[in-house]
Amino acid sequence: MFVDSVSWKGGRLLFSIHNNNDFDLPLLIDLMIISLNLDYEIQSAGAQPIQLSGTQRTKLKDVFINLNHKETLLTEEQYTIPPNAQIPFKVNYMTTLKSLNDLVTERMRNAGHKPVPGSQVLIKKINYNLEIKFLNPQKNTPEALKVNFVKDEIKNLKFSLKP
């Protein structure tokens, strides 16, 4: 997806994208997630919790996100932001259930654990690494702006595992 302009309207950030539709985000730039780190605890039915952290921490470079009610895979796409655009970095991310389910299921299988039907994953901590890539209109060269966001306590965030 290519963003050709960014503007403010009614206290919200408004993106105009290549298909001429306006995409309205309440806080900020959900669509520009590039990588996501998860510290999570796996709770299987009738089993002790399995804790994965440290070297087992998962890092995604392509993340499915909920974009305009469609599942969209974002990679290294370019975004054009007009000069002097003021963007406050207050971030509210939405990631799809599918990406986390697939992610944790894969990690469990790699660790030799077979998911039990009805198992759940409790996300203990999410560390977002946000990289916004845009073209400098004056230099016509890609530039990157990175923002880190960490949320330590996440309540009621559980995902059912696929066996």
CSV table of C-alpha atoms in Angstrom, one decimal:
chain,number,residue,atom,x,y,z
A,1,MET,CA,0.0,0.0,0.0
A,2,PHE,CA,1.3,3.5,-0.8
A,3,VAL,CA,0.3,6.5,1.2
A,4,ASP,CA,0.4,9.7,-0.9
A,5,SER,CA,-0.7,12.2,1.7
A,6,VAL,CA,-1.3,12.7,5.4
A,7,SER,CA,-3.5,15.2,7.0
A,8,TRP,CA,-5.5,16.0,10.2
A,9,LYS,CA,-9.2,16.1,10.3
A,10,GLY,CA,-11.4,16.2,13.5
A,11,GLY,CA,-8.5,15.4,15.7
A,12,ARG,CA,-7.6,12.3,13.7
A,13,LEU,CA,-4.8,11.4,11.4
A,14,LEU,CA,-6.1,10.9,7.8
A,15,PHE,CA,-4.3,8.9,5.2
A,16,SER,CA,-5.0,9.2,1.5
A,17,ILE,CA,-3.9,6.0,-0.2
A,18,HIS,CA,-3.2,5.0,-3.8
A,19,ASN,CA,-6.7,3.8,-4.5
A,20,ASN,CA,-8.1,7.3,-3.6
A,21,ASN,CA,-9.9,6.0,-0.5
A,22,ASP,CA,-9.5,7.9,2.8
A,23,PHE,CA,-8.2,5.7,5.7
A,24,ASP,CA,-9.0,7.2,9.2
A,25,LEU,CA,-6.9,6.1,12.2
A,26,PRO,CA,-7.9,7.1,15.7
A,27,LEU,CA,-4.4,7.5,17.1
A,28,LEU,CA,-1.6,6.8,14.7
A,29,ILE,CA,0.0,4.6,12.1
A,30,ASP,CA,-1.1,1.0,12.6
A,31,LEU,CA,-0.2,0.1,9.1
A,32,MET,CA,3.5,0.8,9.4
A,33,ILE,CA,4.5,-2.1,11.8
A,34,ILE,CA,7.6,-3.9,10.5
A,35,SER,CA,8.6,-6.0,13.5
A,36,LEU,CA,7.1,-7.3,16.6
A,37,ASN,CA,8.6,-9.0,19.7
A,38,LEU,CA,6.6,-11.1,22.0
A,39,ASP,CA,7.3,-12.4,25.5
A,40,TYR,CA,4.5,-14.9,26.1
A,41,GLU,CA,3.5,-17.7,28.3
A,42,ILE,CA,1.8,-20.8,26.9
A,43,GLN,CA,-0.9,-22.4,29.0
A,44,SER,CA,-1.9,-25.9,27.8
A,45,ALA,CA,-5.0,-27.7,29.0
A,46,GLY,CA,-4.1,-29.7,32.0
A,47,ALA,CA,-0.4,-28.9,31.8
A,48,GLN,CA,2.1,-26.6,33.5
A,49,PRO,CA,2.6,-23.2,31.8
A,50,ILE,CA,5.5,-23.2,29.3
A,51,GLN,CA,7.5,-20.0,29.4
A,52,LEU,CA,9.3,-18.8,26.3
A,53,SER,CA,11.7,-15.9,26.6
A,54,GLY,CA,15.3,-14.8,26.1
A,55,THR,CA,16.7,-16.7,23.1
A,56,GLN,CA,13.2,-18.1,22.3
A,57,ARG,CA,11.7,-14.6,22.0
A,58,THR,CA,9.9,-14.3,18.7
A,59,LYS,CA,10.7,-11.5,16.2
A,60,LEU,CA,8.5,-11.0,13.2
A,61,LYS,CA,9.6,-8.9,10.2
A,62,ASP,CA,6.3,-9.3,8.4
A,63,VAL,CA,3.2,-8.8,10.5
A,64,PHE,CA,-0.5,-9.3,9.6
A,65,ILE,CA,-2.5,-6.4,10.8
A,66,ASN,CA,-6.1,-5.5,10.8
A,67,LEU,CA,-6.3,-2.8,8.1
A,68,ASN,CA,-9.7,-1.6,7.1
A,69,HIS,CA,-11.2,-4.9,8.1
A,70,LYS,CA,-8.9,-6.8,5.7
A,71,GLU,CA,-5.9,-9.0,6.5
A,72,THR,CA,-3.0,-7.3,4.9
A,73,LEU,CA,0.7,-8.5,4.9
A,74,LEU,CA,3.0,-5.5,5.0
A,75,THR,CA,6.6,-5.8,4.0
A,76,GLU,CA,9.1,-3.0,3.1
A,77,GLU,CA,6.8,-0.7,1.3
A,78,GLN,CA,7.5,3.0,1.0
A,79,TYR,CA,5.3,5.8,2.3
A,80,THR,CA,5.4,9.4,1.2
A,81,ILE,CA,4.8,12.0,3.9
A,82,PRO,CA,4.4,15.7,2.9
A,83,PRO,CA,7.0,18.1,4.2
A,84,ASN,CA,6.3,19.6,7.7
A,85,ALA,CA,3.7,17.0,8.5
A,86,GLN,CA,3.3,16.9,12.2
A,87,ILE,CA,2.8,13.3,13.5
A,88,PRO,CA,2.5,12.7,17.3
A,89,PHE,CA,4.0,9.4,18.2
A,90,LYS,CA,1.3,8.0,20.4
A,91,VAL,CA,0.8,4.4,19.1
A,92,ASN,CA,-2.2,2.1,19.2
A,93,TYR,CA,-1.5,-1.1,17.4
A,94,MET,CA,-4.0,-3.8,16.3
A,95,THR,CA,-2.6,-7.1,15.2
A,96,THR,CA,-4.7,-9.9,13.8
A,97,LEU,CA,-5.6,-13.1,15.7
A,98,LYS,CA,-4.3,-15.1,12.8
A,99,SER,CA,-0.7,-13.8,13.0
A,100,LEU,CA,-0.3,-14.5,16.7
A,101,ASN,CA,-2.0,-17.9,16.5
A,102,ASP,CA,0.3,-18.9,13.6
A,103,LEU,CA,3.3,-17.4,15.4
A,104,VAL,CA,2.8,-19.2,18.7
A,105,THR,CA,1.8,-22.4,17.1
A,106,GLU,CA,5.0,-22.5,15.1
A,107,ARG,CA,7.1,-21.6,18.1
A,108,MET,CA,5.5,-24.4,20.1
A,109,ARG,CA,6.1,-27.0,17.3
A,110,ASN,CA,9.7,-25.9,17.0
A,111,ALA,CA,10.1,-26.4,20.7
A,112,GLY,CA,8.7,-29.9,20.4
A,113,HIS,CA,5.4,-29.1,22.0
A,114,LYS,CA,2.2,-30.3,20.4
A,115,PRO,CA,-0.7,-27.9,20.9
A,116,VAL,CA,-3.7,-29.4,22.6
A,117,PRO,CA,-7.2,-28.4,21.3
A,118,GLY,CA,-8.5,-25.7,23.5
A,119,SER,CA,-5.1,-24.4,24.6
A,120,GLN,CA,-4.7,-20.7,25.0
A,121,VAL,CA,-1.8,-18.3,24.8
A,122,LEU,CA,-1.6,-15.5,27.4
A,123,ILE,CA,0.4,-12.6,26.1
A,124,LYS,CA,2.4,-11.2,29.0
A,125,LYS,CA,4.3,-8.4,27.4
A,126,ILE,CA,4.5,-6.9,23.9
A,127,ASN,CA,7.5,-4.9,22.7
A,128,TYR,CA,6.7,-3.1,19.5
A,129,ASN,CA,9.5,-2.0,17.2
A,130,LEU,CA,8.0,0.5,14.8
A,131,GLU,CA,9.8,1.6,11.7
A,132,ILE,CA,8.2,4.2,9.5
A,133,LYS,CA,9.8,4.5,6.0
A,134,PHE,CA,9.0,7.5,3.9
A,135,LEU,CA,10.4,9.4,0.9
A,136,ASN,CA,11.9,12.8,1.5
A,137,PRO,CA,10.2,14.9,-1.2
A,138,GLN,CA,13.2,17.3,-1.3
A,139,LYS,CA,15.9,14.7,-1.5
A,140,ASN,CA,13.8,12.0,-3.2
A,141,THR,CA,15.6,9.4,-1.0
A,142,PRO,CA,14.1,6.9,1.5
A,143,GLU,CA,14.5,7.8,5.1
A,144,ALA,CA,13.6,5.8,8.2
A,145,LEU,CA,12.2,6.9,11.6
A,146,LYS,CA,12.1,4.4,14.4
A,147,VAL,CA,9.9,4.4,17.5
A,148,ASN,CA,9.9,1.8,20.3
A,149,PHE,CA,6.7,1.1,22.3
A,150,VAL,CA,6.6,-1.3,25.3
A,151,LYS,CA,3.4,-2.3,27.1
A,152,ASP,CA,4.1,-4.4,30.2
A,153,GLU,CA,0.6,-5.2,31.3
A,154,ILE,CA,-1.9,-6.5,28.9
A,155,LYS,CA,-5.2,-7.8,30.3
A,156,ASN,CA,-7.7,-10.1,28.6
A,157,LEU,CA,-5.5,-10.7,25.6
A,158,LYS,CA,-5.8,-14.4,24.9
A,159,PHE,CA,-5.7,-16.4,21.7
A,160,SER,CA,-6.9,-19.9,21.1
A,161,LEU,CA,-4.3,-22.2,19.6
A,162,LYS,CA,-4.9,-24.3,16.6
A,163,PRO,CA,-3.8,-28.0,17.1
